[in-house]
Amino acid sequence: MFKAACITALVFTVASCNFFKPDAEPEAVARVNDSYLYRDEISDIVPKGIGREDSLIIINNYIDRWATRKLLIDAAEINLNQEAQEQLDNLINQYKIDLYTKAYIEEIVKRSVDTVVTQQELSGYYKANKENFKTNATLVRLRYIHLARSNPKFENIRRKFLDFRKSDAAFWETNVLQFRNYALNDSVWAEMGQVYARLPFITPENRDRYIIPGKAFQFDDDSLTYFVKITNVLDKNRTAPLEYIKPTLKEVILNNRKLELIKKFEKEITDDAIKNRKYEIYK
């Protein structure tokens, strides 16, 4: 008990005062068999502003975890047979190789890969592979506005919404702040889950009543009104539209570039090693 208290007091002093003048020899605060935990290894584990009691808890917990790990590894080295230890050592070495090479290749790729994907590339890849891209849900293109019926421009807004024209862009920009909610860009595809969230009066049970291509309708909700126009509908398991999967296509194209760059780099580094006699195969 006395020994533990001394260690705790010593460690707390280190944590509270940050750095003292460096000792000639590292000062140990704990030992497990032939392994030592030194004062400078725990000098930064307590965040600034932590009180004395919390600091003691953090430090003691750290020492306990360190000791437990050391005891376990010592026990494992004694009790695991030689074959098991060799297998584990091989795994550790392979893991180190994988980590180093992966980090190095990722750095090379990050510095070298061209991240610009043109519309022409997207369109070309889509045409060549569009049968591989199927919709996972029903997609809808629509526009809608949600506004109070007391709005003084209610009838004018209703008329312009039903007779939607590009020339009215300035009108919509001026009035959108009056709407409770809205979406006027009907060139964007939305999944049905998004439609349910935006238009809560539409449900899976009644969707066939509303989700019809070309359908325009008005839905009154208390003192508010929805104006909705369904532009297009695409059922599940159909070929996904290019605009909808454009982000996915871009990622696919970039990943393919990275894979090609990695193959090229691996070949070049191998060929260079052979040329400079750093790599030889003995027959």
Tab-separated table of C-alpha atoms in Angstrom:
chain	number	residue	atom	x	y	z
A	1	MET	CA	0.000	0.000	0.000
A	2	PHE	CA	2.827	2.377	0.951
A	3	LYS	CA	4.659	1.596	-2.273
A	4	ALA	CA	1.572	2.243	-4.411
A	5	ALA	CA	0.960	5.533	-2.636
A	6	CYS	CA	4.534	6.610	-3.274
A	7	ILE	CA	4.242	5.816	-6.994
A	8	THR	CA	0.939	7.699	-7.219
A	9	ALA	CA	2.383	10.749	-5.487
A	10	LEU	CA	5.421	10.674	-7.708
A	11	VAL	CA	3.424	10.412	-10.918
A	12	PHE	CA	0.977	13.112	-9.868
A	13	THR	CA	3.834	15.465	-9.179
A	14	VAL	CA	5.127	14.850	-12.703
A	15	ALA	CA	1.704	15.419	-14.290
A	16	SER	CA	0.966	18.546	-12.275
A	17	CYS	CA	4.253	20.276	-12.843
A	18	ASN	CA	4.713	19.135	-16.456
A	19	PHE	CA	8.496	19.064	-16.901
A	20	PHE	CA	11.219	19.315	-14.282
A	21	LYS	CA	14.825	19.596	-15.149
A	22	PRO	CA	15.812	16.428	-17.042
A	23	ASP	CA	17.335	13.704	-14.898
A	24	ALA	CA	20.645	12.176	-15.708
A	25	GLU	CA	18.938	8.764	-15.809
A	26	PRO	CA	15.299	8.054	-16.745
A	27	GLU	CA	13.206	7.625	-13.621
A	28	ALA	CA	10.934	4.580	-13.534
A	29	VAL	CA	7.458	4.777	-11.979
A	30	ALA	CA	6.510	1.110	-12.451
A	31	ARG	CA	8.060	-2.255	-13.337
A	32	VAL	CA	6.742	-5.525	-14.692
A	33	ASN	CA	9.431	-8.211	-14.771
A	34	ASP	CA	12.212	-6.675	-16.893
A	35	SER	CA	10.061	-3.891	-18.393
A	36	TYR	CA	9.927	-0.393	-16.914
A	37	LEU	CA	7.520	2.499	-17.325
A	38	TYR	CA	9.399	5.782	-17.112
A	39	ARG	CA	8.285	9.167	-15.872
A	40	ASP	CA	8.753	10.922	-19.217
A	41	GLU	CA	6.425	8.393	-20.884
A	42	ILE	CA	3.459	9.575	-18.819
A	43	SER	CA	4.259	13.264	-18.520
A	44	ASP	CA	1.694	14.281	-21.166
A	45	ILE	CA	-1.214	11.924	-20.494
A	46	VAL	CA	-3.150	14.294	-18.208
A	47	PRO	CA	-4.966	17.091	-20.109
A	48	LYS	CA	-4.459	20.631	-18.923
A	49	GLY	CA	-6.964	21.922	-16.390
A	50	ILE	CA	-7.682	18.524	-14.819
A	51	GLY	CA	-7.950	18.526	-11.022
A	52	ARG	CA	-5.800	16.523	-8.616
A	53	GLU	CA	-8.249	13.653	-8.028
A	54	ASP	CA	-9.082	13.193	-11.710
A	55	SER	CA	-5.384	13.376	-12.582
A	56	LEU	CA	-4.618	10.584	-10.107
A	57	ILE	CA	-7.366	8.423	-11.609
A	58	ILE	CA	-6.091	8.973	-15.169
A	59	ILE	CA	-2.502	8.210	-14.214
A	60	ASN	CA	-3.292	5.140	-12.118
A	61	ASN	CA	-5.535	3.738	-14.836
A	62	TYR	CA	-2.793	4.254	-17.396
A	63	ILE	CA	-0.237	2.464	-15.214
A	64	ASP	CA	-2.633	-0.392	-14.570
A	65	ARG	CA	-3.337	-0.829	-18.296
A	66	TRP	CA	0.380	-0.722	-19.063
A	67	ALA	CA	1.093	-3.355	-16.418
A	68	THR	CA	-1.743	-5.607	-17.588
A	69	ARG	CA	-0.523	-5.525	-21.179
A	70	LYS	CA	3.040	-6.289	-20.116
A	71	LEU	CA	1.932	-9.185	-17.910
A	72	LEU	CA	-0.207	-10.612	-20.709
A	73	ILE	CA	2.520	-10.407	-23.336
A	74	ASP	CA	5.031	-11.994	-20.955
A	75	ALA	CA	2.577	-14.786	-20.177
A	76	ALA	CA	1.824	-15.284	-23.868
A	77	GLU	CA	5.518	-15.579	-24.745
A	78	ILE	CA	5.950	-18.213	-22.046
A	79	ASN	CA	2.798	-20.244	-22.686
A	80	LEU	CA	2.309	-20.085	-26.444
A	81	ASN	CA	4.254	-22.750	-28.283
A	82	GLN	CA	6.973	-21.900	-30.763
A	83	GLU	CA	4.829	-22.584	-33.823
A	84	ALA	CA	2.057	-20.282	-32.627
A	85	GLN	CA	4.559	-17.519	-31.858
A	86	GLU	CA	6.146	-17.843	-35.306
A	87	GLN	CA	2.744	-17.615	-36.971
A	88	LEU	CA	1.917	-14.488	-34.972
A	89	ASP	CA	5.304	-12.937	-35.736
A	90	ASN	CA	4.731	-13.577	-39.439
A	91	LEU	CA	1.326	-11.918	-39.213
A	92	ILE	CA	2.832	-8.932	-37.414
A	93	ASN	CA	5.589	-8.583	-40.006
A	94	GLN	CA	3.109	-8.878	-42.867
A	95	TYR	CA	0.831	-6.319	-41.234
A	96	LYS	CA	3.748	-3.894	-40.929
A	97	ILE	CA	4.624	-4.411	-44.592
A	98	ASP	CA	1.004	-3.873	-45.628
A	99	LEU	CA	0.701	-0.687	-43.551
A	100	TYR	CA	3.917	0.822	-44.879
A	101	THR	CA	3.284	-0.030	-48.531
A	102	LYS	CA	-0.344	1.072	-48.356
A	103	ALA	CA	0.600	4.424	-46.817
A	104	TYR	CA	3.374	4.939	-49.382
A	105	ILE	CA	1.211	4.047	-52.384
A	106	GLU	CA	-1.642	6.228	-51.126
A	107	GLU	CA	0.761	9.157	-50.868
A	108	ILE	CA	2.032	8.554	-54.413
A	109	VAL	CA	-1.517	8.283	-55.752
A	110	LYS	CA	-2.664	11.393	-53.894
A	111	ARG	CA	0.120	13.426	-55.453
A	112	SER	CA	-0.189	11.988	-58.964
A	113	VAL	CA	-3.797	11.098	-59.787
A	114	ASP	CA	-5.823	13.477	-61.930
A	115	THR	CA	-9.030	14.227	-60.002
A	116	VAL	CA	-10.782	16.114	-62.818
A	117	VAL	CA	-13.561	14.063	-64.439
A	118	THR	CA	-15.129	15.672	-67.485
A	119	GLN	CA	-18.760	15.421	-68.545
A	120	GLN	CA	-17.583	13.593	-71.666
A	121	GLU	CA	-15.881	10.928	-69.551
A	122	LEU	CA	-18.959	10.545	-67.361
A	123	SER	CA	-21.244	10.213	-70.384
A	124	GLY	CA	-18.924	7.737	-72.097
A	125	TYR	CA	-18.585	5.531	-69.032
A	126	TYR	CA	-22.334	5.694	-68.453
A	127	LYS	CA	-23.175	4.625	-72.015
A	128	ALA	CA	-20.733	1.733	-71.840
A	129	ASN	CA	-21.883	0.483	-68.427
A	130	LYS	CA	-25.407	1.803	-67.815
A	131	GLU	CA	-26.885	-1.700	-67.607
A	132	ASN	CA	-24.843	-2.156	-64.421
A	133	PHE	CA	-26.494	0.801	-62.729
A	134	LYS	CA	-30.022	-0.010	-61.581
A	135	THR	CA	-32.230	2.053	-59.296
A	136	ASN	CA	-32.603	0.746	-55.754
A	137	ALA	CA	-35.835	2.680	-55.206
A	138	THR	CA	-38.488	4.567	-57.125
A	139	LEU	CA	-37.144	7.924	-58.293
A	140	VAL	CA	-39.232	11.043	-58.806
A	141	ARG	CA	-38.645	14.411	-60.424
A	142	LEU	CA	-40.999	17.034	-59.066
A	143	ARG	CA	-41.432	20.606	-57.987
A	144	TYR	CA	-43.567	21.896	-55.129
A	145	ILE	CA	-44.276	24.873	-52.909
A	146	HIS	CA	-45.873	25.024	-49.466
A	147	LEU	CA	-47.464	28.353	-48.538
A	148	ALA	CA	-50.198	29.943	-46.460
A	149	ARG	CA	-53.570	30.427	-48.163
A	150	SER	CA	-53.674	33.878	-46.596
A	151	ASN	CA	-50.736	34.921	-48.766
A	152	PRO	CA	-51.868	38.006	-50.758
A	153	LYS	CA	-50.205	36.585	-53.896
A	154	PHE	CA	-51.794	33.160	-53.468
A	155	GLU	CA	-53.689	33.109	-56.769
A	156	ASN	CA	-50.828	34.609	-58.742
A	157	ILE	CA	-48.414	32.055	-57.265
A	158	ARG	CA	-50.824	29.239	-58.051
A	159	ARG	CA	-51.226	30.384	-61.663
A	160	LYS	CA	-47.494	30.762	-62.268
A	161	PHE	CA	-46.758	27.407	-60.617
A	162	LEU	CA	-49.192	25.545	-62.867
A	163	ASP	CA	-47.942	27.431	-65.929
A	164	PHE	CA	-44.291	27.140	-64.968
A	165	ARG	CA	-41.950	29.117	-67.239
A	166	LYS	CA	-38.230	29.864	-67.195
A	167	SER	CA	-39.040	33.513	-67.853
A	168	ASP	CA	-40.599	33.691	-64.366
A	169	ALA	CA	-37.280	32.993	-62.620
A	170	ALA	CA	-37.122	36.523	-61.182
A	171	PHE	CA	-40.637	36.134	-59.775
A	172	TRP	CA	-39.721	32.969	-57.897
A	173	GLU	CA	-36.472	34.441	-56.585
A	174	THR	CA	-38.455	37.352	-55.186
A	175	ASN	CA	-41.154	35.260	-53.515
A	176	VAL	CA	-39.512	32.053	-52.246
A	177	LEU	CA	-38.920	33.564	-48.804
A	178	GLN	CA	-42.688	33.606	-48.317
A	179	PHE	CA	-42.956	29.828	-48.714
A	180	ARG	CA	-42.853	27.408	-45.798
A	181	ASN	CA	-40.946	24.994	-47.984
A	182	TYR	CA	-40.274	24.569	-51.676
A	183	ALA	CA	-38.328	22.807	-54.436
A	184	LEU	CA	-38.527	24.371	-57.877
A	185	ASN	CA	-35.741	22.492	-59.659
A	186	ASP	CA	-37.565	19.527	-61.167
A	187	SER	CA	-34.494	18.304	-63.058
A	188	VAL	CA	-33.199	16.621	-59.882
A	189	TRP	CA	-34.210	13.025	-59.126
A	190	ALA	CA	-35.337	12.261	-55.565
A	191	GLU	CA	-35.969	8.897	-53.912
A	192	MET	CA	-39.441	8.175	-52.580
A	193	GLY	CA	-38.167	8.413	-49.000
A	194	GLN	CA	-37.238	12.029	-49.672
A	195	VAL	CA	-40.649	12.668	-51.219
A	196	TYR	CA	-42.400	11.290	-48.115
A	197	ALA	CA	-40.289	13.585	-45.941
A	198	ARG	CA	-40.957	16.691	-48.037
A	199	LEU	CA	-44.645	15.977	-48.694
A	200	PRO	CA	-45.886	14.189	-45.555
A	201	PHE	CA	-49.445	13.835	-46.857
A	202	ILE	CA	-48.085	11.317	-49.391
A	203	THR	CA	-47.568	7.852	-47.870
A	204	PRO	CA	-46.643	4.397	-49.199
A	205	GLU	CA	-50.349	3.533	-48.995
A	206	ASN	CA	-51.607	6.426	-51.139
A	207	ARG	CA	-48.565	7.172	-53.312
A	208	ASP	CA	-50.198	5.734	-56.456
A	209	ARG	CA	-52.846	8.438	-56.200
A	210	TYR	CA	-50.274	11.225	-56.380
A	211	ILE	CA	-47.034	9.924	-57.919
A	212	ILE	CA	-48.066	9.955	-61.573
A	213	PRO	CA	-45.866	11.443	-64.335
A	214	GLY	CA	-47.249	14.799	-65.490
A	215	LYS	CA	-49.726	15.078	-62.612
A	216	ALA	CA	-50.215	18.528	-61.046
A	217	PHE	CA	-52.338	18.927	-57.938
A	218	GLN	CA	-53.154	21.057	-54.920
A	219	PHE	CA	-53.353	19.692	-51.368
A	220	ASP	CA	-54.834	21.801	-48.556
A	221	ASP	CA	-53.463	21.246	-45.063
A	222	ASP	CA	-55.171	23.396	-42.386
A	223	SER	CA	-54.317	26.974	-43.329
A	224	LEU	CA	-51.554	25.915	-45.676
A	225	THR	CA	-51.529	24.608	-49.227
A	226	TYR	CA	-49.171	22.420	-51.241
A	227	PHE	CA	-48.871	22.928	-54.983
A	228	VAL	CA	-47.158	19.913	-56.567
A	229	LYS	CA	-46.165	18.934	-60.090
A	230	ILE	CA	-44.795	15.431	-60.751
A	231	THR	CA	-42.500	15.746	-63.766
A	232	ASN	CA	-41.319	12.161	-64.115
A	233	VAL	CA	-41.242	8.826	-62.277
A	234	LEU	CA	-38.746	5.976	-62.608
A	235	ASP	CA	-39.579	2.660	-60.978
A	236	LYS	CA	-37.212	0.492	-58.950
A	237	ASN	CA	-34.744	-1.770	-60.817
A	238	ARG	CA	-34.714	0.440	-63.911
A	239	THR	CA	-31.570	1.909	-65.483
A	240	ALA	CA	-30.554	4.815	-63.266
A	241	PRO	CA	-30.412	8.261	-64.947
A	242	LEU	CA	-26.989	9.721	-65.558
A	243	GLU	CA	-27.645	12.836	-63.479
A	244	TYR	CA	-28.738	10.738	-60.512
A	245	ILE	CA	-25.652	8.503	-60.430
A	246	LYS	CA	-23.123	11.121	-61.541
A	247	PRO	CA	-21.405	11.264	-58.095
A	248	THR	CA	-21.130	7.464	-58.077
A	249	LEU	CA	-19.743	7.406	-61.611
A	250	LYS	CA	-17.144	9.989	-60.698
A	251	GLU	CA	-15.963	7.850	-57.769
A	252	VAL	CA	-15.821	4.754	-59.982
A	253	ILE	CA	-13.772	6.552	-62.642
A	254	LEU	CA	-11.381	7.979	-60.031
A	255	ASN	CA	-10.954	4.565	-58.385
A	256	ASN	CA	-10.174	3.028	-61.776
A	257	ARG	CA	-7.570	5.737	-62.367
A	258	LYS	CA	-6.017	5.020	-58.990
A	259	LEU	CA	-5.864	1.277	-59.689
A	260	GLU	CA	-4.214	1.896	-63.066
A	261	LEU	CA	-1.763	4.303	-61.467
A	262	ILE	CA	-0.885	1.751	-58.769
A	263	LYS	CA	-0.296	-0.979	-61.385
A	264	LYS	CA	1.875	1.386	-63.410
A	265	PHE	CA	3.854	2.465	-60.343
A	266	GLU	CA	4.419	-1.128	-59.164
A	267	LYS	CA	5.660	-2.118	-62.623
A	268	GLU	CA	7.934	0.909	-62.895
A	269	ILE	CA	9.503	0.388	-59.477
A	270	THR	CA	10.114	-3.282	-60.275
A	271	ASP	CA	11.549	-2.557	-63.741
A	272	ASP	CA	13.780	0.155	-62.278
A	273	ALA	CA	15.073	-2.242	-59.612
A	274	ILE	CA	15.901	-4.855	-62.262
A	275	LYS	CA	17.641	-2.231	-64.413
A	276	ASN	CA	19.765	-1.069	-61.469
A	277	ARG	CA	20.470	-4.629	-60.321
A	278	LYS	CA	18.610	-4.136	-57.049
A	279	TYR	CA	16.296	-7.020	-57.915
A	280	GLU	CA	17.431	-10.299	-59.396
A	281	ILE	CA	15.831	-13.704	-59.862
A	282	TYR	CA	18.215	-16.624	-59.603
A	283	LYS	CA	17.542	-19.539	-61.919
